[in-house]
CSV table of C-alpha atoms in Angstrom, one decimal:
chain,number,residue,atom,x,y,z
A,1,UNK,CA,6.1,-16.9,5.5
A,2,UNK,CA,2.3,-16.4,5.0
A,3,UNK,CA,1.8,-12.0,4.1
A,4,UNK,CA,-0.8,-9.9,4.6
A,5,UNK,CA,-1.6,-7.2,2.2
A,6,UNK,CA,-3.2,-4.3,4.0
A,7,UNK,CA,-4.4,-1.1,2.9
A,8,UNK,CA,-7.0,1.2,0.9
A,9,UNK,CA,-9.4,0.5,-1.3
A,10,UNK,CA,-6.8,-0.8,-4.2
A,11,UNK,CA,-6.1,-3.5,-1.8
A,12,UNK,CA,-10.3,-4.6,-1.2
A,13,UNK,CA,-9.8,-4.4,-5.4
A,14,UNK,CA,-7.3,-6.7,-5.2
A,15,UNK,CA,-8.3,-8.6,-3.1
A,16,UNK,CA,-11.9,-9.1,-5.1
A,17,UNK,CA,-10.0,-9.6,-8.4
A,18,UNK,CA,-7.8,-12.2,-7.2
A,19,UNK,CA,-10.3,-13.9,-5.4
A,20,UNK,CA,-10.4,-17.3,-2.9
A,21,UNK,CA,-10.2,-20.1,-5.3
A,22,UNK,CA,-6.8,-20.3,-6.2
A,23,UNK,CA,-3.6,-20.7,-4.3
A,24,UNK,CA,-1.2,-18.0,-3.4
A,25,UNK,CA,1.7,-20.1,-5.0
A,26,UNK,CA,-0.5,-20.0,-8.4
A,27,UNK,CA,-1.8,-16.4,-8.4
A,28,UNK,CA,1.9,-15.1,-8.0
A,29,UNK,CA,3.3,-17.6,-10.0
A,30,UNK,CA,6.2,-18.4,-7.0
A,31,UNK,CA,6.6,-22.6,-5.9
A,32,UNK,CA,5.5,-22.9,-2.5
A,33,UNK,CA,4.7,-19.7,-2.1
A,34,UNK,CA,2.5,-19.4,1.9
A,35,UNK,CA,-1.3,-18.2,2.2
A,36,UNK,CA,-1.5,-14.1,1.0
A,37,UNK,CA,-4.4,-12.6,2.2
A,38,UNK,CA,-5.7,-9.1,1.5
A,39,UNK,CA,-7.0,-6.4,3.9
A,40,UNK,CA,-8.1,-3.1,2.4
A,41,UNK,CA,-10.4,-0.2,3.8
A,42,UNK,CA,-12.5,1.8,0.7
A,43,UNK,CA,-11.3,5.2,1.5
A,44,UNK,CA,-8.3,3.9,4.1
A,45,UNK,CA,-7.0,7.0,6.0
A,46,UNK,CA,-3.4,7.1,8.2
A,47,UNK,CA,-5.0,9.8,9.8
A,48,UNK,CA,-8.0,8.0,11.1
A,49,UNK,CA,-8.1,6.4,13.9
A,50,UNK,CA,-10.7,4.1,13.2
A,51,UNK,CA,-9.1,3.2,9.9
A,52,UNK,CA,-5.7,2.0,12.0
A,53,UNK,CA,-7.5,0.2,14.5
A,54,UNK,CA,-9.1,-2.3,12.2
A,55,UNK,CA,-5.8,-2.8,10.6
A,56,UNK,CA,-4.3,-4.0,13.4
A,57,UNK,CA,-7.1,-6.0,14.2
A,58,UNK,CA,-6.8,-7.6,11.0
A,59,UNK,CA,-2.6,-8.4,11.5
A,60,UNK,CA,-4.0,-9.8,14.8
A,61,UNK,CA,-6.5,-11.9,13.1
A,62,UNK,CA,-4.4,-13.0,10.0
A,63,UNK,CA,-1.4,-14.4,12.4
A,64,UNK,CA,0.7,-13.7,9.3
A,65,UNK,CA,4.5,-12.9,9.1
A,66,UNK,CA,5.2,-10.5,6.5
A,67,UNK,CA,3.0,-6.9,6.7
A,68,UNK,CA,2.6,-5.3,3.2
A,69,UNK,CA,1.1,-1.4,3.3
A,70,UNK,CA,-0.6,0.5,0.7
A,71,UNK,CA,-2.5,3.5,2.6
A,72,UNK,CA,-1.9,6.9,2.6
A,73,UNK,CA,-3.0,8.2,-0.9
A,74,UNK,CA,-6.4,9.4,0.5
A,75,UNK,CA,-4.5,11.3,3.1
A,76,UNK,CA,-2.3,13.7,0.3
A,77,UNK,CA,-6.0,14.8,-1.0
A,78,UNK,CA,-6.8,16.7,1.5
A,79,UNK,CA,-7.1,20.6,1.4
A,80,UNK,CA,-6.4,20.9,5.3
A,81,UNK,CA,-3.9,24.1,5.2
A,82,UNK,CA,-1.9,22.7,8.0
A,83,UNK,CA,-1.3,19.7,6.1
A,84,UNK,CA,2.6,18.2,6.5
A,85,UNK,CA,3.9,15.8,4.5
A,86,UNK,CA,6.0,14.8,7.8
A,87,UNK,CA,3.3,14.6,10.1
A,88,UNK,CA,1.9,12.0,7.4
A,89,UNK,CA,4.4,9.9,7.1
A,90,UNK,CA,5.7,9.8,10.6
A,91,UNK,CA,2.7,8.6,11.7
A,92,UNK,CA,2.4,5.6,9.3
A,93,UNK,CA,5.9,4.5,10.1
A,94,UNK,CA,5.2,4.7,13.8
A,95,UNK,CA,2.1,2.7,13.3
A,96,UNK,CA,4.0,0.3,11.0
A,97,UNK,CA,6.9,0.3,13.7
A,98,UNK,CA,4.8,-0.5,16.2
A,99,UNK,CA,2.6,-3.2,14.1
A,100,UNK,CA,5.8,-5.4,13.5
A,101,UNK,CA,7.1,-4.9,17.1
A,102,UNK,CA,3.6,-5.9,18.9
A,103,UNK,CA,3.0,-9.0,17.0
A,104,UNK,CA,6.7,-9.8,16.0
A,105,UNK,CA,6.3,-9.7,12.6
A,106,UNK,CA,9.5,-10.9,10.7
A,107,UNK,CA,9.0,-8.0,7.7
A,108,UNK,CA,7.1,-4.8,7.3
A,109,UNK,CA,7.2,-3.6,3.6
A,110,UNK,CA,5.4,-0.1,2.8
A,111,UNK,CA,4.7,0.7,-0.6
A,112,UNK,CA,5.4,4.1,-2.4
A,113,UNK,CA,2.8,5.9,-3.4
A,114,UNK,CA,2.1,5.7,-6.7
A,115,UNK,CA,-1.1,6.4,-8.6
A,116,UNK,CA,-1.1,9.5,-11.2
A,117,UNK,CA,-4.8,10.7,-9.7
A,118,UNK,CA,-6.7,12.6,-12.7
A,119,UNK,CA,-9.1,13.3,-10.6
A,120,UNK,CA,-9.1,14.3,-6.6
A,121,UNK,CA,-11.9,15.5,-4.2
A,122,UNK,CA,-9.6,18.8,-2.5
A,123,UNK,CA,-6.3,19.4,-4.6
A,124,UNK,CA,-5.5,19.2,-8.0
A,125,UNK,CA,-3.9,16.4,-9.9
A,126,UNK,CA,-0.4,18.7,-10.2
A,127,UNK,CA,-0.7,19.5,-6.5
A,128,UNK,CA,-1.1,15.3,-5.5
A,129,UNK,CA,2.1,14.6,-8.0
A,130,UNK,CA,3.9,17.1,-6.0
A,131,UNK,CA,3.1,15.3,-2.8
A,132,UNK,CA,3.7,11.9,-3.7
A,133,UNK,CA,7.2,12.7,-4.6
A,134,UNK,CA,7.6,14.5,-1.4
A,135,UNK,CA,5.7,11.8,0.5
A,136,UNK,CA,7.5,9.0,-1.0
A,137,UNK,CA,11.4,10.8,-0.2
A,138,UNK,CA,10.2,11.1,3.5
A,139,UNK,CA,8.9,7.2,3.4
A,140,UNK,CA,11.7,5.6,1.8
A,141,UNK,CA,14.2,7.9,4.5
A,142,UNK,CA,12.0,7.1,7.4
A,143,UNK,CA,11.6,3.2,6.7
A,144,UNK,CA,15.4,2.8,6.1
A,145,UNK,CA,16.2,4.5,10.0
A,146,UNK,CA,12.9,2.3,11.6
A,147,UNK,CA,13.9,-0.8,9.2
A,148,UNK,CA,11.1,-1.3,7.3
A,149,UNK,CA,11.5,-2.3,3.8
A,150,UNK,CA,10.2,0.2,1.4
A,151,UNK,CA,9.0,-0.3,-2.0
A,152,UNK,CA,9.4,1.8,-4.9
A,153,UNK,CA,6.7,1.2,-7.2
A,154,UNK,CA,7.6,1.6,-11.1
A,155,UNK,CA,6.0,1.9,-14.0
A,156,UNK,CA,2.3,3.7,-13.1
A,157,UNK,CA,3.4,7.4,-13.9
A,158,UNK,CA,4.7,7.0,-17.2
A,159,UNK,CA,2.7,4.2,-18.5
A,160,UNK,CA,1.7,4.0,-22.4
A,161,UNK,CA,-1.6,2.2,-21.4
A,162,UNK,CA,-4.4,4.2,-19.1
A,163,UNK,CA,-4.4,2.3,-15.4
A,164,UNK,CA,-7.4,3.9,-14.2
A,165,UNK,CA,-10.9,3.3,-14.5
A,166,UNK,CA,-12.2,6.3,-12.8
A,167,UNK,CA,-9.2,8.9,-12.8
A,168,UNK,CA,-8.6,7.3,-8.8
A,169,UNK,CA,-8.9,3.0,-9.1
A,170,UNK,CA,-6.7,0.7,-11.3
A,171,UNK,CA,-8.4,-0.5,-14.3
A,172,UNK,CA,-7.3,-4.1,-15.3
A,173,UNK,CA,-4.4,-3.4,-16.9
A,174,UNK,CA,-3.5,-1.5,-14.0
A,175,UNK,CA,-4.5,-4.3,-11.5
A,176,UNK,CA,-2.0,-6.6,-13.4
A,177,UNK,CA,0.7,-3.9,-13.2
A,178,UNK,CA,0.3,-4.4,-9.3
A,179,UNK,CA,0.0,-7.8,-9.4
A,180,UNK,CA,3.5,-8.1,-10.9
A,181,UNK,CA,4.7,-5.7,-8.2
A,182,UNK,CA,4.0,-7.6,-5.3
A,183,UNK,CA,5.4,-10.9,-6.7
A,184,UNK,CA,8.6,-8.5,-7.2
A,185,UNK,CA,8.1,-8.1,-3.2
A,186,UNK,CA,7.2,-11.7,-2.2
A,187,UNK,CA,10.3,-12.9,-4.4
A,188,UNK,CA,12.3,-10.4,-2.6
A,189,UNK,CA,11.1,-12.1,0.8
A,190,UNK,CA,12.2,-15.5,-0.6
């Protein structure tokens, strides 16, 4: 079942570091492993329109079976006072929802949001952390009722090595940390 790895700018990192010349089956170390491809946004928003659109022009493109999401961090740094952690999420599971429904896509896995942020543009650090746990309860409760696999990352928050580069992107040792994760969810599709 070929995947298609959509998202923020972690996935266009991804994407870059993993590059075109090798086979899917190789970079993820799984025998016969179908094509992944990666779709990422720099500065991906749920709550842009824009942002949503070319998503779903990409899973229209792609023709691939299996949807893997990482967006939404961008949108918990944001120092809008109305901002709900349910209005968030609700709208990336409907999007989601709907994704897998209009082009009949066999699986729909969103990942948690994960990154320790040191550094933000609008809240502090303390104030994201608080967030992404709330965020993440609301996602893994909302994917469960719309089935839609979600994805508990592990090992980012209490990690003896730094991940970041900049206080926001993965730094290599990071990279690989994620890496290892989605070959966690691709074995899981197996």
């Amino acid at each position: 079942m070929s995947t298609l790895f959509v998202g923020d700018s972690h996935v266009n990192r991804l994407r870059t570091r993993v590059g075109t010349e090798h086979p899917s089956s190789i970079v993820f170390n799984i025998a016969g492993l179908p094509r992944v491809s990666f779709y990422g946004i720099s500065g991906g928003l749920v709550s842009n329109n824009k942002h949503l659109s070319i998503i779903t022009a990409a899973v229209r493109q792609r023709r691939s079976r299996h949807v893997i999401a990482c967006i939404g961090g961008n949108d918990l740094d944001t120092s809008d006072p109305g901002w709900d952690p349910e209005i968030l999420i609700t709208r990336l599971v409907t999007f989601l929802s709907q994704l897998k429904n209009c082009f009949n896509l066999r699986k729909v896995t969103i990942l948690s949001f994960f990154f320790p942020r040191e550094r933000n543009r609008h809240v502090s650090p303390e104030t994201y952390r608080q967030r992404t746990v709330e965020a993440n309860q609301l996602l893994s409760d909302l994917c469960a009722q719309h089935h839609l696999k979600f994805w508990k990352l592990r090992g980012f928050t209490d990690s003896s090595h730094p991940i970041l580069c900049d206080g926001v992107h993965l730094n290599e040792y990071g990279m690989n940390k994620l890496l290892r994760q989605l070959r966690g969810v691709l074995l899981s599709q197996q």
